[in-house]
Amino acid sequence: MLETSHALVAGAIAGHTKDPATAVSLSFLSHFIMDAVPHWDFGTNWRGRRKLYTGLVAIIDVIVGFGLGYLIFGQTVPLPLLFAAIAASMIPDWLETPWYIFFANHQKKQPAKQAGFPEKLAFGIYKLENQFHNKTKFPLGVITQIVTVAFFFVLLK
Ligand SMILES: [Zn+2]
């Protein structure tokens, strides 16, 4: 899902359980639960775009996520807890980025046989996470995210 969606749910989790360890681990876990909901994000169809563009948009998504999280929960949740929970909710995607940044390209969908260990590791993480990923097209894939975030907001109120 979009990092912004992950951040908002992490904020709601942090606001609900003020315990840092619980908030951070639940936020991390929420990433996989949310990614199982069919969704659209900037990783979808990235091969149709320039890498630099996808990268910039991904960074903006992270910044918007932290920003909106701060706007909504900044008054009620201690900031270190809020930012730690938001970061935890994004970590699974950050771990996937080495594969995109350093190894994948528009032709290459998996490492070559003689690829080095870092490349195979990066690909392994990417593959593992994509087991949880359910994708769907824009705009339906954005609506599913709004519904998911709203669901967690109600659940954690
Ligand atoms: Zn993800």
mmCIF file of C-alpha atoms and ligand atoms in Angstrom:
data_model
loop_
_atom_site.group_PDB
_atom_site.id
_atom_site.type_symbol
_atom_site.label_atom_id
_atom_site.label_comp_id
_atom_site.label_asym_id
_atom_site.label_seq_id
_atom_site.Cartn_x
_atom_site.Cartn_y
_atom_site.Cartn_z
ATOM 1 C CA MET A 1 0.000 0.000 0.000
ATOM 2 C CA LEU A 2 0.936 3.636 -0.115
ATOM 3 C CA GLU A 3 3.275 4.634 2.711
ATOM 4 C CA THR A 4 0.713 7.271 3.623
ATOM 5 C CA SER A 5 -1.884 4.559 4.330
ATOM 6 C CA HIS A 6 0.624 2.600 6.425
ATOM 7 C CA ALA A 7 1.556 5.756 8.360
ATOM 8 C CA LEU A 8 -2.050 6.612 9.190
ATOM 9 C CA VAL A 9 -2.785 3.149 10.564
ATOM 10 C CA ALA A 10 0.487 3.218 12.536
ATOM 11 C CA GLY A 11 -0.599 6.549 14.011
ATOM 12 C CA ALA A 12 -3.943 5.074 15.025
ATOM 13 C CA ILE A 13 -2.166 2.084 16.609
ATOM 14 C CA ALA A 14 0.232 4.350 18.513
ATOM 15 C CA GLY A 15 -2.699 6.448 19.707
ATOM 16 C CA HIS A 16 -4.526 3.362 20.905
ATOM 17 C CA THR A 17 -1.816 1.416 22.747
ATOM 18 C CA LYS A 18 0.497 3.970 24.279
ATOM 19 C CA ASP A 19 3.040 1.209 25.015
ATOM 20 C CA PRO A 20 6.028 1.769 22.685
ATOM 21 C CA ALA A 21 7.032 -1.891 22.164
ATOM 22 C CA THR A 22 3.452 -2.933 21.398
ATOM 23 C CA ALA A 23 2.832 0.062 19.145
ATOM 24 C CA VAL A 24 6.010 -0.502 17.140
ATOM 25 C CA SER A 25 5.530 -4.241 16.694
ATOM 26 C CA LEU A 26 1.831 -3.922 15.826
ATOM 27 C CA SER A 27 2.642 -1.186 13.330
ATOM 28 C CA PHE A 28 5.232 -3.434 11.695
ATOM 29 C CA LEU A 29 2.709 -6.298 11.565
ATOM 30 C CA SER A 30 -0.029 -4.047 10.218
ATOM 31 C CA HIS A 31 2.077 -3.559 7.102
ATOM 32 C CA PHE A 32 1.598 -7.154 6.005
ATOM 33 C CA ILE A 33 -2.081 -7.275 6.910
ATOM 34 C CA MET A 34 -2.722 -4.111 4.904
ATOM 35 C CA ASP A 35 -0.688 -5.270 1.924
ATOM 36 C CA ALA A 36 -2.880 -8.372 1.747
ATOM 37 C CA VAL A 37 -5.842 -6.130 0.871
ATOM 38 C CA PRO A 38 -5.905 -5.650 -2.920
ATOM 39 C CA HIS A 39 -4.407 -2.216 -3.522
ATOM 40 C CA TRP A 40 -2.603 0.052 -5.920
ATOM 41 C CA ASP A 41 0.674 1.814 -5.143
ATOM 42 C CA PHE A 42 3.617 3.407 -6.909
ATOM 43 C CA GLY A 43 5.333 0.045 -7.114
ATOM 44 C CA THR A 44 2.534 -1.210 -9.373
ATOM 45 C CA ASN A 45 3.611 -1.056 -13.027
ATOM 46 C CA TRP A 46 6.903 0.650 -12.154
ATOM 47 C CA ARG A 47 8.453 -0.907 -15.229
ATOM 48 C CA GLY A 48 6.319 1.399 -17.358
ATOM 49 C CA ARG A 49 7.987 4.478 -15.843
ATOM 50 C CA ARG A 50 11.414 5.918 -15.329
ATOM 51 C CA LYS A 51 13.128 4.626 -12.179
ATOM 52 C CA LEU A 52 14.064 8.088 -10.964
ATOM 53 C CA TYR A 53 10.445 9.215 -11.180
ATOM 54 C CA THR A 54 9.209 6.207 -9.192
ATOM 55 C CA GLY A 55 11.933 6.833 -6.590
ATOM 56 C CA LEU A 56 11.021 10.494 -6.158
ATOM 57 C CA VAL A 57 7.338 9.716 -5.838
ATOM 58 C CA ALA A 58 8.136 7.034 -3.249
ATOM 59 C CA ILE A 59 10.124 9.552 -1.179
ATOM 60 C CA ILE A 60 7.284 12.070 -1.381
ATOM 61 C CA ASP A 61 4.871 9.344 -0.252
ATOM 62 C CA VAL A 62 7.030 8.703 2.837
ATOM 63 C CA ILE A 63 7.200 12.437 3.638
ATOM 64 C CA VAL A 64 3.434 12.871 3.185
ATOM 65 C CA GLY A 65 2.905 9.822 5.414
ATOM 66 C CA PHE A 66 4.964 11.294 8.245
ATOM 67 C CA GLY A 67 3.413 14.734 7.691
ATOM 68 C CA LEU A 68 -0.199 13.585 7.749
ATOM 69 C CA GLY A 69 0.524 11.274 10.677
ATOM 70 C CA TYR A 70 1.927 14.276 12.531
ATOM 71 C CA LEU A 71 -1.051 16.483 11.643
ATOM 72 C CA ILE A 72 -3.604 13.918 12.789
ATOM 73 C CA PHE A 73 -1.884 12.330 15.793
ATOM 74 C CA GLY A 74 0.824 14.865 16.734
ATOM 75 C CA GLN A 75 -1.303 16.413 19.495
ATOM 76 C CA THR A 76 -2.334 13.163 21.171
ATOM 77 C CA VAL A 77 0.606 10.793 20.700
ATOM 78 C CA PRO A 78 4.157 11.525 21.974
ATOM 79 C CA LEU A 79 6.242 12.314 18.883
ATOM 80 C CA PRO A 80 9.049 9.750 19.381
ATOM 81 C CA LEU A 81 6.417 7.025 19.766
ATOM 82 C CA LEU A 82 4.442 8.282 16.778
ATOM 83 C CA PHE A 83 7.459 8.475 14.477
ATOM 84 C CA ALA A 84 8.830 5.120 15.636
ATOM 85 C CA ALA A 85 5.467 3.464 14.906
ATOM 86 C CA ILE A 86 5.225 5.130 11.489
ATOM 87 C CA ALA A 87 8.781 4.105 10.611
ATOM 88 C CA ALA A 88 8.067 0.523 11.736
ATOM 89 C CA SER A 89 5.013 0.425 9.483
ATOM 90 C CA MET A 90 7.152 1.404 6.487
ATOM 91 C CA ILE A 91 10.216 -0.774 7.164
ATOM 92 C CA PRO A 92 9.029 -3.775 5.108
ATOM 93 C CA ASP A 93 8.901 -1.571 2.007
ATOM 94 C CA TRP A 94 12.242 0.070 2.791
ATOM 95 C CA LEU A 95 13.791 -3.402 2.912
ATOM 96 C CA GLU A 96 12.510 -4.028 -0.593
ATOM 97 C CA THR A 97 14.083 -0.920 -2.091
ATOM 98 C CA PRO A 98 17.658 -2.276 -2.579
ATOM 99 C CA TRP A 99 16.303 -4.712 -5.151
ATOM 100 C CA TYR A 100 14.597 -1.908 -7.078
ATOM 101 C CA ILE A 101 17.404 0.609 -6.719
ATOM 102 C CA PHE A 102 20.491 -1.479 -7.342
ATOM 103 C CA PHE A 103 19.484 -4.559 -9.266
ATOM 104 C CA ALA A 104 16.111 -4.598 -11.011
ATOM 105 C CA ASN A 105 15.592 -2.845 -14.294
ATOM 106 C CA HIS A 106 13.039 -2.731 -17.031
ATOM 107 C CA GLN A 107 14.120 -6.045 -18.491
ATOM 108 C CA LYS A 108 15.405 -7.856 -15.451
ATOM 109 C CA LYS A 109 12.809 -9.610 -13.298
ATOM 110 C CA GLN A 110 15.124 -11.830 -11.251
ATOM 111 C CA PRO A 111 18.847 -12.203 -10.549
ATOM 112 C CA ALA A 112 21.027 -14.015 -13.083
ATOM 113 C CA LYS A 113 22.424 -17.408 -12.021
ATOM 114 C CA GLN A 114 25.891 -15.993 -11.313
ATOM 115 C CA ALA A 115 24.563 -12.987 -9.337
ATOM 116 C CA GLY A 116 26.359 -12.134 -6.088
ATOM 117 C CA PHE A 117 25.022 -12.640 -2.571
ATOM 118 C CA PRO A 118 23.789 -9.041 -2.030
ATOM 119 C CA GLU A 119 21.696 -9.242 -5.163
ATOM 120 C CA LYS A 120 20.229 -12.605 -4.228
ATOM 121 C CA LEU A 121 19.471 -11.387 -0.708
ATOM 122 C CA ALA A 122 17.786 -8.221 -2.002
ATOM 123 C CA PHE A 123 15.714 -10.292 -4.390
ATOM 124 C CA GLY A 124 14.833 -12.815 -1.660
ATOM 125 C CA ILE A 125 13.430 -10.062 0.580
ATOM 126 C CA TYR A 126 11.503 -8.600 -2.320
ATOM 127 C CA LYS A 127 10.061 -12.014 -3.243
ATOM 128 C CA LEU A 128 9.145 -12.856 0.340
ATOM 129 C CA GLU A 129 7.241 -9.614 0.781
ATOM 130 C CA ASN A 130 5.455 -9.951 -2.483
ATOM 131 C CA GLN A 131 3.845 -13.129 -1.229
ATOM 132 C CA PHE A 132 1.683 -10.871 0.925
ATOM 133 C CA HIS A 133 1.026 -8.354 -1.800
ATOM 134 C CA ASN A 134 -2.346 -8.227 -3.484
ATOM 135 C CA LYS A 135 -2.487 -5.722 -6.287
ATOM 136 C CA THR A 136 -5.346 -4.144 -8.128
ATOM 137 C CA LYS A 137 -5.723 -1.265 -10.544
ATOM 138 C CA PHE A 138 -6.076 2.448 -9.984
ATOM 139 C CA PRO A 139 -8.526 3.903 -8.838
ATOM 140 C CA LEU A 140 -10.142 0.861 -7.192
ATOM 141 C CA GLY A 141 -6.821 0.141 -5.480
ATOM 142 C CA VAL A 142 -6.928 3.567 -3.821
ATOM 143 C CA ILE A 143 -10.526 3.164 -2.672
ATOM 144 C CA THR A 144 -9.621 -0.145 -0.993
ATOM 145 C CA GLN A 145 -6.909 1.710 0.943
ATOM 146 C CA ILE A 146 -9.245 4.452 2.103
ATOM 147 C CA VAL A 147 -11.679 1.791 3.320
ATOM 148 C CA THR A 148 -8.858 -0.136 5.054
ATOM 149 C CA VAL A 149 -7.524 2.963 6.818
ATOM 150 C CA ALA A 150 -11.062 3.968 7.832
ATOM 151 C CA PHE A 151 -11.659 0.467 9.182
ATOM 152 C CA PHE A 152 -8.556 0.654 11.392
ATOM 153 C CA PHE A 153 -9.482 4.177 12.544
ATOM 154 C CA VAL A 154 -12.858 2.930 13.736
ATOM 155 C CA LEU A 155 -11.371 -0.239 15.239
ATOM 156 C CA LEU A 156 -8.681 1.655 17.179
ATOM 157 C CA LYS A 157 -10.744 4.628 18.276
HETATM 158 ZN ZN ZN B 1 4.405 -3.075 1.347
#
